[in-house]
Amino acid sequence: MSDTLDLLIINGRVMTPGGLVEADIGIAGGKIVSIGALSGGAAAETFDAKGLHVLPGVIDSQVHFREPGLEHKEDIAHGTKAAIKGGVTSIFEMPNTSPLTLDAATLQQKLDIAAETAWSDHAFFMGGNHENADQLSVLEKLPGCAGVKIFMGSSTGTLLAKDDDVIAAVLANGNRRVSVHAEDEDRLISRQGIATDAESAEAHPDWRDVESAVRATKRIVKLARDAGRRVHVLHISSADEMDILAEHKDLITVEVTLNHLTMAAPECYERLGAFAQMNPPVRDASHREGLWAAVRNGIVDVFGSDHAPHTIEEKERPYPSSPSGMPGVQTSLPLLLDHMNAGRLSLERLVDLTSHGPQRIFNIAGKGRIAVGYDADLVLVDLAAKREITDEWIASKCGWTPFDGVKVTGWPMATILRGKIVVRDDEVLGEPSGKPVRFVDIMEPA
Ligand code: DOR
């Protein structure tokens, strides 16, 4: 036992790649250097994790932080503070900013803002469309880039790659996994009247119906297959799509969100109106059950939050002029722990979907596992703590959550980022210290 440890976590129940063990964790230089019976050893700081489970920090591979250009909705400072309060140590941010993230300069602008203000580690997706398709094999390799993201159906902002020839051009340029929002734009346009004539957001899953999602998912699966390109389909919302995706697990990976797993239509729209409006929509309970079945049988690879805040004033506009999206980065882990306590998934599967899964599908370097040599990104959770999610707890600029008033069992008690305690008992500590996430696919020669 060396006396050079910066932090020693003792008495916790630790989720290692081999399963749950009673062990201490030694941390130095931001990395895990030892796991085992270490108590009694010298360290600059000791954290007694008695009664707590020590999990890898959550990696949320879908958030919208709106910088540059749309900071009135959310910014990197607020979004990453919300992340660490919710046990999330790394985020991947989406390219439907203003200007759209389509080039090296905009990516660099985001990295520069994050270098000053980010509380969590981070990477940024490059948007893919007709303008930049032929440059993507270079753009996807820029440091700090999480890969390419395309929107097949329009959502917030103007980023769109709706036609097969454009999508094929995106898939032909580059090698990393391409992330896809799969809703069929032509069908959305043809059904727009349903939204325009509607009296409330209850019509949202009717306008953007299951068939709109199924058509796009079928198209992207075929295009990925034709190109031999790895694709990640985001926020799958229907049981029908899971049946399609089950046939393509060698090439296609799958995300579900806590919104789709926790809420159901029509109840969520009756209660929350446009505050429950997102794309693709939350659907009825039979689809929610289909998504849980896909969590159980392994079709789903990762949980993402699709954290997409809009202001209260914007959400109060009459549907369909109300924008789509809800905050979620801070509430995912508490909701998941509650789902675990309700018997919907095991703690092992929870960790598989919040950290091991993102690491595996995005080839993240040195994060996502509690293992010697890995970054000491950890969340210490009390599985039995009973808490209430409230708007007051939310660190997002928007100041609201669709889960206000929801009582949960299970809560993140501390978040550790590269060996530094950044949140303890809901209090954010120190200064922003987030760094870009590194990827095996774009590792530079030394
Ligand atoms: O509901 C959504 N909101 N879905 C998206 O795909 C985008 C997001 C946003 O940026 O607001």
PDB file of C-alpha atoms in Angstrom, residues 197-315:
ATOM      1  CA  ASP A 197     -55.759  20.784 -35.989  1.00  0.00           C
ATOM      2  CA  ALA A 198     -55.068  19.422 -32.512  1.00  0.00           C
ATOM      3  CA  GLU A 199     -56.246  21.039 -29.301  1.00  0.00           C
ATOM      4  CA  SER A 200     -53.497  19.609 -27.121  1.00  0.00           C
ATOM      5  CA  ALA A 201     -50.205  17.699 -27.078  1.00  0.00           C
ATOM      6  CA  GLU A 202     -52.226  14.497 -26.666  1.00  0.00           C
ATOM      7  CA  ALA A 203     -52.171  14.410 -30.496  1.00  0.00           C
ATOM      8  CA  HIS A 204     -48.361  14.294 -30.590  1.00  0.00           C
ATOM      9  CA  PRO A 205     -48.001  10.467 -30.722  1.00  0.00           C
ATOM     10  CA  ASP A 206     -50.729  10.409 -33.363  1.00  0.00           C
ATOM     11  CA  TRP A 207     -49.009  12.968 -35.606  1.00  0.00           C
ATOM     12  CA  ARG A 208     -45.551  11.380 -35.155  1.00  0.00           C
ATOM     13  CA  ASP A 209     -47.014   7.868 -35.157  1.00  0.00           C
ATOM     14  CA  VAL A 210     -45.412   4.439 -34.765  1.00  0.00           C
ATOM     15  CA  GLU A 211     -45.335   4.014 -38.544  1.00  0.00           C
ATOM     16  CA  SER A 212     -43.222   7.207 -38.881  1.00  0.00           C
ATOM     17  CA  ALA A 213     -40.651   5.662 -36.546  1.00  0.00           C
ATOM     18  CA  VAL A 214     -40.864   2.169 -38.070  1.00  0.00           C
ATOM     19  CA  ARG A 215     -40.365   3.435 -41.635  1.00  0.00           C
ATOM     20  CA  ALA A 216     -37.241   5.388 -40.695  1.00  0.00           C
ATOM     21  CA  THR A 217     -35.823   2.567 -38.587  1.00  0.00           C
ATOM     22  CA  LYS A 218     -36.299   0.095 -41.464  1.00  0.00           C
ATOM     23  CA  ARG A 219     -34.619   2.526 -43.875  1.00  0.00           C
ATOM     24  CA  ILE A 220     -31.604   3.202 -41.661  1.00  0.00           C
ATOM     25  CA  VAL A 221     -31.103  -0.502 -40.972  1.00  0.00           C
ATOM     26  CA  LYS A 222     -31.016  -1.206 -44.718  1.00  0.00           C
ATOM     27  CA  LEU A 223     -28.712   1.742 -45.460  1.00  0.00           C
ATOM     28  CA  ALA A 224     -26.344   0.684 -42.649  1.00  0.00           C
ATOM     29  CA  ARG A 225     -26.335  -2.875 -43.973  1.00  0.00           C
ATOM     30  CA  ASP A 226     -25.664  -1.703 -47.556  1.00  0.00           C
ATOM     31  CA  ALA A 227     -22.776   0.474 -46.346  1.00  0.00           C
ATOM     32  CA  GLY A 228     -21.459  -2.034 -43.785  1.00  0.00           C
ATOM     33  CA  ARG A 229     -21.457   0.877 -41.326  1.00  0.00           C
ATOM     34  CA  ARG A 230     -22.104   0.679 -37.571  1.00  0.00           C
ATOM     35  CA  VAL A 231     -25.208   2.659 -36.581  1.00  0.00           C
ATOM     36  CA  HIS A 232     -26.687   3.595 -33.203  1.00  0.00           C
ATOM     37  CA  VAL A 233     -30.432   4.319 -33.208  1.00  0.00           C
ATOM     38  CA  LEU A 234     -31.406   6.827 -30.563  1.00  0.00           C
ATOM     39  CA  HIS A 235     -34.473   6.979 -28.292  1.00  0.00           C
ATOM     40  CA  ILE A 236     -36.433   4.022 -29.691  1.00  0.00           C
ATOM     41  CA  SER A 237     -40.064   4.629 -28.780  1.00  0.00           C
ATOM     42  CA  SER A 238     -42.077   1.627 -29.990  1.00  0.00           C
ATOM     43  CA  ALA A 239     -42.272  -2.125 -29.423  1.00  0.00           C
ATOM     44  CA  ASP A 240     -42.545  -2.552 -33.212  1.00  0.00           C
ATOM     45  CA  GLU A 241     -39.069  -1.106 -33.814  1.00  0.00           C
ATOM     46  CA  MET A 242     -37.558  -3.460 -31.251  1.00  0.00           C
ATOM     47  CA  ASP A 243     -38.807  -6.431 -33.318  1.00  0.00           C
ATOM     48  CA  ILE A 244     -36.955  -5.020 -36.347  1.00  0.00           C
ATOM     49  CA  LEU A 245     -33.781  -4.187 -34.440  1.00  0.00           C
ATOM     50  CA  ALA A 246     -33.618  -7.669 -32.885  1.00  0.00           C
ATOM     51  CA  GLU A 247     -32.646  -8.963 -36.358  1.00  0.00           C
ATOM     52  CA  HIS A 248     -29.651  -6.627 -36.690  1.00  0.00           C
ATOM     53  CA  LYS A 249     -27.775  -6.748 -33.418  1.00  0.00           C
ATOM     54  CA  ASP A 250     -24.465  -7.446 -35.187  1.00  0.00           C
ATOM     55  CA  LEU A 251     -24.440  -3.947 -36.710  1.00  0.00           C
ATOM     56  CA  ILE A 252     -27.004  -1.768 -34.963  1.00  0.00           C
ATOM     57  CA  THR A 253     -27.001  -0.612 -31.342  1.00  0.00           C
ATOM     58  CA  VAL A 254     -30.031   0.749 -29.518  1.00  0.00           C
ATOM     59  CA  GLU A 255     -30.793   3.515 -27.010  1.00  0.00           C
ATOM     60  CA  VAL A 256     -33.900   4.008 -24.874  1.00  0.00           C
ATOM     61  CA  THR A 257     -34.670   7.011 -22.653  1.00  0.00           C
ATOM     62  CA  LEU A 258     -36.086   7.184 -19.163  1.00  0.00           C
ATOM     63  CA  ASN A 259     -38.963   9.292 -20.498  1.00  0.00           C
ATOM     64  CA  HIS A 260     -40.140   6.455 -22.749  1.00  0.00           C
ATOM     65  CA  LEU A 261     -39.565   3.877 -19.998  1.00  0.00           C
ATOM     66  CA  THR A 262     -41.283   5.841 -17.239  1.00  0.00           C
ATOM     67  CA  MET A 263     -44.186   7.770 -18.800  1.00  0.00           C
ATOM     68  CA  ALA A 264     -47.112   6.599 -20.925  1.00  0.00           C
ATOM     69  CA  ALA A 265     -49.771   8.199 -23.117  1.00  0.00           C
ATOM     70  CA  PRO A 266     -52.409   9.455 -22.678  1.00  0.00           C
ATOM     71  CA  GLU A 267     -51.786   9.987 -18.957  1.00  0.00           C
ATOM     72  CA  CYS A 268     -48.560  11.998 -19.338  1.00  0.00           C
ATOM     73  CA  TYR A 269     -50.168  14.449 -21.789  1.00  0.00           C
ATOM     74  CA  GLU A 270     -53.312  14.816 -19.652  1.00  0.00           C
ATOM     75  CA  ARG A 271     -51.138  15.655 -16.644  1.00  0.00           C
ATOM     76  CA  LEU A 272     -48.241  17.587 -18.214  1.00  0.00           C
ATOM     77  CA  GLY A 273     -49.558  18.799 -21.582  1.00  0.00           C
ATOM     78  CA  ALA A 274     -46.745  19.994 -23.859  1.00  0.00           C
ATOM     79  CA  PHE A 275     -44.244  19.593 -20.997  1.00  0.00           C
ATOM     80  CA  ALA A 276     -44.334  15.860 -21.910  1.00  0.00           C
ATOM     81  CA  GLN A 277     -43.891  16.579 -25.623  1.00  0.00           C
ATOM     82  CA  MET A 278     -40.715  15.169 -27.178  1.00  0.00           C
ATOM     83  CA  ASN A 279     -39.566  13.609 -30.440  1.00  0.00           C
ATOM     84  CA  PRO A 280     -40.092  10.738 -30.905  1.00  0.00           C
ATOM     85  CA  PRO A 281     -43.157  10.910 -28.670  1.00  0.00           C
ATOM     86  CA  VAL A 282     -43.903   9.044 -25.481  1.00  0.00           C
ATOM     87  CA  ARG A 283     -46.435   6.382 -26.576  1.00  0.00           C
ATOM     88  CA  ASP A 284     -48.983   4.178 -24.813  1.00  0.00           C
ATOM     89  CA  ALA A 285     -48.246   1.636 -22.086  1.00  0.00           C
ATOM     90  CA  SER A 286     -48.021  -1.308 -24.513  1.00  0.00           C
ATOM     91  CA  HIS A 287     -44.989   0.332 -26.136  1.00  0.00           C
ATOM     92  CA  ARG A 288     -43.480   1.155 -22.749  1.00  0.00           C
ATOM     93  CA  GLU A 289     -43.794  -2.543 -21.876  1.00  0.00           C
ATOM     94  CA  GLY A 290     -42.178  -3.449 -25.224  1.00  0.00           C
ATOM     95  CA  LEU A 291     -39.212  -1.217 -24.389  1.00  0.00           C
ATOM     96  CA  TRP A 292     -38.817  -2.860 -20.964  1.00  0.00           C
ATOM     97  CA  ALA A 293     -38.922  -6.281 -22.631  1.00  0.00           C
ATOM     98  CA  ALA A 294     -36.066  -5.106 -24.877  1.00  0.00           C
ATOM     99  CA  VAL A 295     -34.131  -3.963 -21.805  1.00  0.00           C
ATOM    100  CA  ARG A 296     -34.600  -7.421 -20.294  1.00  0.00           C
ATOM    101  CA  ASN A 297     -33.722  -9.423 -23.400  1.00  0.00           C
ATOM    102  CA  GLY A 298     -30.614  -7.432 -24.301  1.00  0.00           C
ATOM    103  CA  ILE A 299     -31.745  -5.604 -27.466  1.00  0.00           C
ATOM    104  CA  VAL A 300     -31.105  -2.284 -25.715  1.00  0.00           C
ATOM    105  CA  ASP A 301     -27.428  -1.273 -25.422  1.00  0.00           C
ATOM    106  CA  VAL A 302     -27.588   2.048 -23.563  1.00  0.00           C
ATOM    107  CA  PHE A 303     -29.804   4.403 -21.624  1.00  0.00           C
ATOM    108  CA  GLY A 304     -29.634   8.030 -22.718  1.00  0.00           C
ATOM    109  CA  SER A 305     -31.568  10.950 -21.273  1.00  0.00           C
ATOM    110  CA  ASP A 306     -32.140  13.003 -24.466  1.00  0.00           C
ATOM    111  CA  HIS A 307     -31.884  15.927 -22.034  1.00  0.00           C
ATOM    112  CA  ALA A 308     -33.472  18.676 -24.156  1.00  0.00           C
ATOM    113  CA  PRO A 309     -34.673  21.576 -22.006  1.00  0.00           C
ATOM    114  CA  HIS A 310     -36.896  24.365 -23.214  1.00  0.00           C
ATOM    115  CA  THR A 311     -38.056  27.261 -21.059  1.00  0.00           C
ATOM    116  CA  ILE A 312     -41.374  27.183 -19.178  1.00  0.00           C
ATOM    117  CA  GLU A 313     -42.615  30.081 -21.351  1.00  0.00           C
ATOM    118  CA  GLU A 314     -41.823  28.116 -24.537  1.00  0.00           C
ATOM    119  CA  LYS A 315     -43.501  24.959 -23.217  1.00  0.00           C
TER     120      LYS A 315
END
